[in-house]
Tab-separated table of C-alpha atoms in Angstrom:
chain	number	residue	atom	x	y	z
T	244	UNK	CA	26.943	78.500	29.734
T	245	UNK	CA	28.257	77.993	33.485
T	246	UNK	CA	31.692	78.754	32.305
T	247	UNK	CA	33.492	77.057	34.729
T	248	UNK	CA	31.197	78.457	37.873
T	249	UNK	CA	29.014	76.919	40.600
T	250	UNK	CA	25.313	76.365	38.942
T	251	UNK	CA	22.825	75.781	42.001
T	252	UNK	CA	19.790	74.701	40.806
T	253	UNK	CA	16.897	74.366	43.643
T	254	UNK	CA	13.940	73.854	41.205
T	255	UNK	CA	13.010	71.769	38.248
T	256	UNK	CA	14.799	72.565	34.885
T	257	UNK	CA	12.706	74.435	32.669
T	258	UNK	CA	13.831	75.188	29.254
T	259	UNK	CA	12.500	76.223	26.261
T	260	UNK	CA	13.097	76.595	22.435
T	261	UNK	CA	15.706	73.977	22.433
T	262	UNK	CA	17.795	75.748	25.013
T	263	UNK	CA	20.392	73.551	26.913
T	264	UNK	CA	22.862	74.190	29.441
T	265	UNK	CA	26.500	74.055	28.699
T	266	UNK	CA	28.516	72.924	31.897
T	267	UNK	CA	31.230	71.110	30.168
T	268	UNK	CA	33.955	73.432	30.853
T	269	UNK	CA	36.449	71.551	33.156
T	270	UNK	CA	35.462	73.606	36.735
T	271	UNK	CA	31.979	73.874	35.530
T	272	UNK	CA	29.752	72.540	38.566
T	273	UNK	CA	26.306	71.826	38.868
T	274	UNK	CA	24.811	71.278	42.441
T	275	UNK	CA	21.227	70.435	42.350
T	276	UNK	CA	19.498	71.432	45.606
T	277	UNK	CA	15.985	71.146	45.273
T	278	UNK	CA	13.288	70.363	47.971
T	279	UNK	CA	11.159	67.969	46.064
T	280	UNK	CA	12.401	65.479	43.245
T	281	UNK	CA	14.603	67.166	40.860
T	282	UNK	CA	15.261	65.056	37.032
T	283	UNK	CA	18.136	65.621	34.440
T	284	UNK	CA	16.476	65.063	31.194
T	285	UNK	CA	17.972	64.735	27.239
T	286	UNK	CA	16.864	68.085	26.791
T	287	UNK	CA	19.009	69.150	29.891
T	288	UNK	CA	22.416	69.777	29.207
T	289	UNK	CA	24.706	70.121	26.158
T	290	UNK	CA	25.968	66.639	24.847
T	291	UNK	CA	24.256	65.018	27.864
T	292	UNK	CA	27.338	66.263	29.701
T	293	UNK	CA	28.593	68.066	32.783
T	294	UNK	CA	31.939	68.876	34.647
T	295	UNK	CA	30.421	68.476	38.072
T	296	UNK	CA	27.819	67.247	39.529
T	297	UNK	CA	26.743	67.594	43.129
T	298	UNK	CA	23.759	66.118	44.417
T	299	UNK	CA	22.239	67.689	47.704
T	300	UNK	CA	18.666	66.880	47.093
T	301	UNK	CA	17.028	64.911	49.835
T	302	UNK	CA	13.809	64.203	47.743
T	303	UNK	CA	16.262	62.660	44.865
T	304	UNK	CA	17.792	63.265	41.493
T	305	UNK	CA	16.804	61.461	39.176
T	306	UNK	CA	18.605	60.312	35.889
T	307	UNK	CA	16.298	59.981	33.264
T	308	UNK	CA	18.855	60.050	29.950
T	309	UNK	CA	22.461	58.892	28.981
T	310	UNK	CA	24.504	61.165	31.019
T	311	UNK	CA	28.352	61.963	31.479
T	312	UNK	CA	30.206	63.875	34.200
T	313	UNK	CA	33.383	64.207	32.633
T	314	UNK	CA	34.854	64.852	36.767
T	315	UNK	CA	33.334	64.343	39.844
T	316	UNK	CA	30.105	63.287	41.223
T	317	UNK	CA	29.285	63.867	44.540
T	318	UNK	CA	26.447	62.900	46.922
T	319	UNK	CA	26.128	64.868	50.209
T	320	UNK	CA	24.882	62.928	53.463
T	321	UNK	CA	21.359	62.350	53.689
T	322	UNK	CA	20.775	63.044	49.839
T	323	UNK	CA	20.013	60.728	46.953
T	324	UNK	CA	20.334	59.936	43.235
T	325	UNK	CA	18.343	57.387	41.054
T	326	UNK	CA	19.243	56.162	36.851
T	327	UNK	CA	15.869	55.230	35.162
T	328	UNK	CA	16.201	51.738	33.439
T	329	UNK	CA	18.178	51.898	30.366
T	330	UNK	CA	19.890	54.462	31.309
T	331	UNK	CA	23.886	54.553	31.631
T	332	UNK	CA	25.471	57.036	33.925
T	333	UNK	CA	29.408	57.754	33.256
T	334	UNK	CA	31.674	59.222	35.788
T	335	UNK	CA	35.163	59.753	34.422
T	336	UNK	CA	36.551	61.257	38.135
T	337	UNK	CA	35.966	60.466	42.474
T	338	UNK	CA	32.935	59.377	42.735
T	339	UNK	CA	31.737	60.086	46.397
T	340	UNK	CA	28.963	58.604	47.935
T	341	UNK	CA	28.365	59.915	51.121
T	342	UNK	CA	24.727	58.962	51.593
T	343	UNK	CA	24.950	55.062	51.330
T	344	UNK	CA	24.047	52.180	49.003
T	345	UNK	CA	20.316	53.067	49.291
T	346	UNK	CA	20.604	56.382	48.334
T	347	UNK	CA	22.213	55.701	45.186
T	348	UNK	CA	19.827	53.693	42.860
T	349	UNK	CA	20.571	51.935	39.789
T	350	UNK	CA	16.769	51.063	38.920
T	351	UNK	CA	15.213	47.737	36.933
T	352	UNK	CA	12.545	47.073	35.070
T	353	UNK	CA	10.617	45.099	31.895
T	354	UNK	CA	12.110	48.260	29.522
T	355	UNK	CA	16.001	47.037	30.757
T	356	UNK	CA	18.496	47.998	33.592
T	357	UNK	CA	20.571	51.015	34.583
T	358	UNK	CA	23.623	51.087	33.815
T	359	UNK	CA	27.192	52.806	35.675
T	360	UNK	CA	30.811	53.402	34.134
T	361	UNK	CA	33.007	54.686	36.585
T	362	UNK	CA	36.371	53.704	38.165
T	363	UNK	CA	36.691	54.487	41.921
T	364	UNK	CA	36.667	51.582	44.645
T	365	UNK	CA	34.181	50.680	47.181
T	366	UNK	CA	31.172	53.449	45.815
T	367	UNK	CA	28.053	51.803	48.145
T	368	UNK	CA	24.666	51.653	45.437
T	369	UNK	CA	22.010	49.776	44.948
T	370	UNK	CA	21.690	47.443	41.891
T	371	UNK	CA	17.988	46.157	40.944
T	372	UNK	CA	17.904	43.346	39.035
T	373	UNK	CA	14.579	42.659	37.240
T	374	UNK	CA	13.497	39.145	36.735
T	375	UNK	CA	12.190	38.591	33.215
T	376	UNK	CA	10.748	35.640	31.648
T	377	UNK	CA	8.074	33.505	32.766
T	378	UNK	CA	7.839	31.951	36.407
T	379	UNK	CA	10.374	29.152	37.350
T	380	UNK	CA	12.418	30.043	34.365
T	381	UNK	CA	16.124	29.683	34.588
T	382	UNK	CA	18.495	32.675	34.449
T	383	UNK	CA	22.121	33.185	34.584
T	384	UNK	CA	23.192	36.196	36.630
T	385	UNK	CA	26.380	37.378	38.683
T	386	UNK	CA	26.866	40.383	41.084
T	387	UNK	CA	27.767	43.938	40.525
T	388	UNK	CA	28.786	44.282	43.944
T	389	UNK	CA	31.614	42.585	46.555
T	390	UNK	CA	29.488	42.056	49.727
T	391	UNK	CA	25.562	41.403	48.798
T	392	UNK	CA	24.680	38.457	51.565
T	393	UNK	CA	22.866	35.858	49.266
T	394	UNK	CA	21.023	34.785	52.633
T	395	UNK	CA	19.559	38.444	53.482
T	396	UNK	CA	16.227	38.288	54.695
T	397	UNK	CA	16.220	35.007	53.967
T	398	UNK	CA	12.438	33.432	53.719
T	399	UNK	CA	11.384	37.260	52.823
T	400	UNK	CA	9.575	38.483	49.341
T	401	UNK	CA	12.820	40.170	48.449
T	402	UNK	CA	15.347	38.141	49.904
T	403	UNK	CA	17.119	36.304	47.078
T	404	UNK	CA	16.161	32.984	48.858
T	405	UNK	CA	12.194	33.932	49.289
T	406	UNK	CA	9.731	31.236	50.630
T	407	UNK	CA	7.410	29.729	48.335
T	408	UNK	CA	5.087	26.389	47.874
T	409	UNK	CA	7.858	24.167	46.872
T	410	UNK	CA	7.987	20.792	48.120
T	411	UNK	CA	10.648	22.248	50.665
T	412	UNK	CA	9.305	25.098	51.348
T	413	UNK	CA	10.935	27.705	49.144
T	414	UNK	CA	9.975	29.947	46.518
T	415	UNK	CA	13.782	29.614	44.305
T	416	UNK	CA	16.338	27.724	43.516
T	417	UNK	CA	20.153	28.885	43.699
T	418	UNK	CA	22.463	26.836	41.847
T	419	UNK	CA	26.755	27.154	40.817
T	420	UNK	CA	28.280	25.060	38.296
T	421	UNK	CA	30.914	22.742	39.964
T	422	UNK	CA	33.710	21.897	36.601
T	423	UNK	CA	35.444	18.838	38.599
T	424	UNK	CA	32.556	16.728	39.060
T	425	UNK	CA	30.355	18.572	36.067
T	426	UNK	CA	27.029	19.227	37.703
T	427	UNK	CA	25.097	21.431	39.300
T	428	UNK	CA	25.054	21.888	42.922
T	429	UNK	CA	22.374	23.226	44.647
T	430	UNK	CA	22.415	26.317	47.475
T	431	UNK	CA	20.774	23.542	50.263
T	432	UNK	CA	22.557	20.579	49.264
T	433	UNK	CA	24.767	20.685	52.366
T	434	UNK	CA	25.715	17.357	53.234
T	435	UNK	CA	26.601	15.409	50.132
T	436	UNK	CA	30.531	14.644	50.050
T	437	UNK	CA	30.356	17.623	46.899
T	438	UNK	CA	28.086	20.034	48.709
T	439	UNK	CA	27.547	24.116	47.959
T	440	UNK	CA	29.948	24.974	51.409
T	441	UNK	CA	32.837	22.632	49.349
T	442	UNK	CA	32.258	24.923	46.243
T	443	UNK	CA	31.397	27.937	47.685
T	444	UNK	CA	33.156	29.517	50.755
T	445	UNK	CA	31.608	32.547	51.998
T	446	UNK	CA	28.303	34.011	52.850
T	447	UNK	CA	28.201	36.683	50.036
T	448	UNK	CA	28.323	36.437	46.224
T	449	UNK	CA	31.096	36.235	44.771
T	450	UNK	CA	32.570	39.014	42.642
T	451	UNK	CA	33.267	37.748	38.523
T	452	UNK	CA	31.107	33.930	39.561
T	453	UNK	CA	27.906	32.977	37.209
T	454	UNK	CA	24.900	31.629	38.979
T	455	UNK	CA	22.168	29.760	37.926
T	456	UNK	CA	18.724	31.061	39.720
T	457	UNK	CA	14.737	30.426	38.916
T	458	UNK	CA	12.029	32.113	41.007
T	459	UNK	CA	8.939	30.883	41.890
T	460	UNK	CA	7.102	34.640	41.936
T	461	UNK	CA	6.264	35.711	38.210
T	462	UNK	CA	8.776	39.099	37.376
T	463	UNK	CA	10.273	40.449	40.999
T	464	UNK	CA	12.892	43.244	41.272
T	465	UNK	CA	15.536	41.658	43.232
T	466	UNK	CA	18.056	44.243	44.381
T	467	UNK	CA	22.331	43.677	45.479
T	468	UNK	CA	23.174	46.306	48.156
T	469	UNK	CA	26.676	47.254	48.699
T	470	UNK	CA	30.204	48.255	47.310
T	471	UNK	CA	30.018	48.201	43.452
T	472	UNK	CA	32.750	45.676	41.745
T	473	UNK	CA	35.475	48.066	40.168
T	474	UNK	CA	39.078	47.394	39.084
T	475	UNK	CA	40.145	43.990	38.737
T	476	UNK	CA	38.271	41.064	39.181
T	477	UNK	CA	39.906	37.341	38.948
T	478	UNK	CA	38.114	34.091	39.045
T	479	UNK	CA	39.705	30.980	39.488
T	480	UNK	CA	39.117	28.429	36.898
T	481	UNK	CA	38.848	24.604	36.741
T	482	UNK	CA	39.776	21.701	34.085
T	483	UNK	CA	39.413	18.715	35.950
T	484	UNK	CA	35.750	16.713	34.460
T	485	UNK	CA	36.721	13.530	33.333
T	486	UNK	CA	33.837	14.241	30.982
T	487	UNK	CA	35.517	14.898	27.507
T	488	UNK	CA	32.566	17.532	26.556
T	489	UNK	CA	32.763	19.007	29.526
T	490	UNK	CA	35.602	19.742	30.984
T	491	UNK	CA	36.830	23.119	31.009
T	492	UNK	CA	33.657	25.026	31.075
T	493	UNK	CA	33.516	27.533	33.936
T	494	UNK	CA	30.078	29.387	35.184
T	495	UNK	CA	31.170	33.161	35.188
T	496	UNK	CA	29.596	36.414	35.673
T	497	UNK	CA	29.877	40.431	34.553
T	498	UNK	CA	31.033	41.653	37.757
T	499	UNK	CA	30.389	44.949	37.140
T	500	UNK	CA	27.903	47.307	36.777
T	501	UNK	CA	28.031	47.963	32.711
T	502	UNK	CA	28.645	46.065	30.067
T	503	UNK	CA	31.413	44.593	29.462
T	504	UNK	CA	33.104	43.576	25.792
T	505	UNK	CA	34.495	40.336	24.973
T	506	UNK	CA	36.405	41.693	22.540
T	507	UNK	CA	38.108	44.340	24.257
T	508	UNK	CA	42.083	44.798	23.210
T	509	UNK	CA	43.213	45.948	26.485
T	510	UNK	CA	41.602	44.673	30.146
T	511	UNK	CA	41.268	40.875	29.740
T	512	UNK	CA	43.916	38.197	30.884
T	513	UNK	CA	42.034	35.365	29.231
T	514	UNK	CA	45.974	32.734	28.872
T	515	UNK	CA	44.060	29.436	30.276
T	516	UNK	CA	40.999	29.577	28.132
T	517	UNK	CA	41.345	27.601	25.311
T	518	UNK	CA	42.013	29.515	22.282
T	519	UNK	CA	39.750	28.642	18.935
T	520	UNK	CA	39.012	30.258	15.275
T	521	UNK	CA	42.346	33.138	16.206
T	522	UNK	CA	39.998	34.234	19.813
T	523	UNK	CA	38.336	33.026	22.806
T	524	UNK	CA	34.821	31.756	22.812
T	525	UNK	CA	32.087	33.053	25.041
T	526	UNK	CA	28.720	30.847	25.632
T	527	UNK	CA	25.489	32.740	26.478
T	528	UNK	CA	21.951	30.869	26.569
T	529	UNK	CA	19.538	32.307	24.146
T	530	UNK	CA	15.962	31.503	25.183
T	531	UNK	CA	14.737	31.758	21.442
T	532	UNK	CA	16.828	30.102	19.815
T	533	UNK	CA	16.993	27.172	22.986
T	534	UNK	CA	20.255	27.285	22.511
T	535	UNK	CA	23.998	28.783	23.435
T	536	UNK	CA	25.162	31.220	21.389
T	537	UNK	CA	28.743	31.563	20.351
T	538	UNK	CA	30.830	34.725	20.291
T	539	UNK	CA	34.406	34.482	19.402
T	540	UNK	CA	36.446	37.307	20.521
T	541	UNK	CA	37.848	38.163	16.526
T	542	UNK	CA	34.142	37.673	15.484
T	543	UNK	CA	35.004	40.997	12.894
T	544	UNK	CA	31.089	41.779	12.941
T	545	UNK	CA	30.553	41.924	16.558
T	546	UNK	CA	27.296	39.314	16.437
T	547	UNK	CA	28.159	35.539	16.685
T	548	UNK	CA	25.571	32.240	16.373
T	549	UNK	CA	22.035	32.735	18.100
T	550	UNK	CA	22.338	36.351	18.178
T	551	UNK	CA	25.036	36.361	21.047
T	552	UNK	CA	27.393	39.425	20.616
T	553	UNK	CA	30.893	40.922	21.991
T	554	UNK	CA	28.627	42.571	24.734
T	555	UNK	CA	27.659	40.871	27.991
T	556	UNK	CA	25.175	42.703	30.369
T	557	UNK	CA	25.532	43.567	33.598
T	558	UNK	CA	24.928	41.208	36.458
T	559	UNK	CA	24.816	38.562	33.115
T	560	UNK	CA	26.343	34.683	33.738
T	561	UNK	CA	28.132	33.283	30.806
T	562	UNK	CA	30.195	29.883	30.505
T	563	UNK	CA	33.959	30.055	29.158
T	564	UNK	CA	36.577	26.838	28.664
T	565	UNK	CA	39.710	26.700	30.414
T	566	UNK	CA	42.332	24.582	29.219
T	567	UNK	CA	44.110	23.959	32.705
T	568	UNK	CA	43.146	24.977	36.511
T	569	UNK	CA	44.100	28.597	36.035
T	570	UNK	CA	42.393	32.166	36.444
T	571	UNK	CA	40.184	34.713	34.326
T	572	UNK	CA	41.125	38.348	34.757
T	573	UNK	CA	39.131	41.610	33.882
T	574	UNK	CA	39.526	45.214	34.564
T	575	UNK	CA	37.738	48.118	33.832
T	576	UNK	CA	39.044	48.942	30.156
T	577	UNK	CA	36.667	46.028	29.319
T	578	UNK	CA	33.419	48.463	30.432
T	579	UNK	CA	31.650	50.145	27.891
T	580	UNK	CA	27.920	52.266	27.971
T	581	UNK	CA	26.194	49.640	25.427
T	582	UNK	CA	22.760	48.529	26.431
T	583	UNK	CA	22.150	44.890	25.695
T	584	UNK	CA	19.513	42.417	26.919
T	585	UNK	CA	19.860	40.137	29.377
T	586	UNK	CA	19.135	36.807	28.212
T	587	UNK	CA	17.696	33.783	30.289
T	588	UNK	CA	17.664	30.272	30.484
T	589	UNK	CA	14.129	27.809	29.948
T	590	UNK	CA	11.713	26.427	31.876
T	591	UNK	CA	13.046	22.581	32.787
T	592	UNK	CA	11.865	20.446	35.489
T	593	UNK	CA	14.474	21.706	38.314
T	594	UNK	CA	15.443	17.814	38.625
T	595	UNK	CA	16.361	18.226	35.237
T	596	UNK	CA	18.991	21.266	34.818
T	597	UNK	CA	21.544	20.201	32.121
T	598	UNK	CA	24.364	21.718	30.201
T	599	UNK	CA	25.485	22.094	26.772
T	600	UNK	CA	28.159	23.791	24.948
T	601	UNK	CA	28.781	23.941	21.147
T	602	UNK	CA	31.370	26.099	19.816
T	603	UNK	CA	31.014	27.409	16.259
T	604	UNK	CA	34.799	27.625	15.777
């Protein structure tokens, strides 16, 4: 037991018989100061949890279980931290990040996608965002951080706008949802009177906004770089389609970098959706079923039509229906440690891209 002391560690754990350690008293702090890579393990500490946490490892700490730090984490200059895929770190306190967004690594893979609770403002991290699902398949996706430049390295194998053998020269193609005039518009349609600068101001992508994105190159790690999405987060919403079955649906996007739950009491402002079956309705594509699925916000069981649930992954797009021009607003009581998949769209012709939205209510 630390018992409320400093616990430097400067090797790799070792313990035996079932022994953890128990650093869950409230000035309890770990600092893990090791030379080469040092990893926190299930078998580390008691309930997966610690006070403190200091990282001053220049070779990295790695994350490889579920863990809590009930109070701060901290990560000196020049040091580094990394959470294995499928992994959730919480941090209940500061977070301090004093070595920048590519020394703190929230990784990606086939297995899933690292996950962060925490509250503070502006921490800088890396997000990786593994691309499942065969090549040129459509996916829905949104940011986890405020400032990633969607042009970085553009023409680069991991810029989000890579080159490739398509007719135009590109290896992707970037799409938002524009309500007013129902369609998709695409990231180099520039010059139509409806183009992607009339939808989307700015450089960067935008905090809480769904995307629609296919890659040419068969399962990349694409990564966002920069100040993680915390607090509130409000996207402005349309109702304007004169199409009857359309109008109202808005592309959105987890802005965070947990889950979120669509059926969270507290944390949503959710007044110019329409309201259906006592809730709000949430549309997610589900590749197997070739289909949305439903969720309803009272859905009592949690699960709603083709498998969709009150959980929405991180960096996850997802359609909702406003019933005027108004906002959606989200904080972090929504957040929760849940690990769910991230589901993707189908393969379609890219002069083809169509939506549809059935509500079960």
């Amino acid at each position: 037991m630390v018992n409320g002391k400093t616990l430097i560690i400067e090797g790799e754990l070792e313990l035996t018989g079932g022994a953890q350690i128990d650093a869950t008293a409230s000035q309890s702090t770990v600092v893990f100061a090791g030379e080469l890579q040092q990893t926190i393990d299930s078998a580390s500490f008691y309930n997966d949890s610690v006070a403190n946490l200091i990282v001053d490892n220049a070779a990295g700490l790695r994350i490889g279980s579920d863990l809590i730090v009930f109070h701060d984490l901290n990560i000196n200059t020049g040091k580094k931290i990394t959470v294995d895929p499928k992994r959730c770190l919480t941090v209940s306190g500061v977070l301090d990040n004093q070595a920048g967004s590519d020394a703190f690594i929230l990784e990606s893979d086939a297995t899933g996608t690292a996950r962060l609770n925490h509250t503070p403002s502006n921490v800088p991290a890396t997000v990786q965002r593994y691309i499942n699902g065969a090549s040129e398949y459509w996916h829905f996706l949104s940011a986890p951080v405020a400032d990633q430049q969607i042009g970085e390295n553009e023409g680069a194998a991991d810029s989000w706008l890579p080159s490739g053998t398509y007719g135009n020269g590109t290896g992707y193609d970037l799409y938002v949802w524009n309500e007013p005039t129902h369609c998709w518009i695409y990231k180099l349609n520039t010059t139509a009177p409806v183009n992607w600068n009339t939808v989307h101001p700015g450089s960067v992508f935008s905090p809480g906004r769904g995307y629609l994105y296919s890659l040419q190159a068969l399962h990349p790690v694409k990564t966002f770089r920069g100040l993680l999405n915390s607090g509130t987060v409000t996207v402005n919403l349309t109702a304007q389609s004169p199409h009857p079955d359309l109008s109202g649906f808005n592309l959105v996007g987890n802005p965070y970098p947990s889950a979120i739950d669509w059926s969270a009491l507290q944390g949503w402002e959710r007044d110019d959706l329409t309201f259906s079956g006592g809730g709000h309705d949430v549309w997610i594509w589900n590749p197997a079923a070739n289909n949305y699925g439903v969720y309803n916000s009272t859905d009592g069981d949690g699960i709603g039509t083709n498998a969709a649930s009150r959980y929405i992954a991180p960096a996850q797009g997802f359609f909702v229906r406003a019933i005027s021009d108004g906002t959606l607003g989200m904080d972090n009581r929504i957040r929760v440690s849940s690990d769910v998949p991230w589901f993707k769209s189908t393969k379609e012709h890219k002069s083809r891209i169509s939506l549809g939205a059935v509500s079960d209510a």
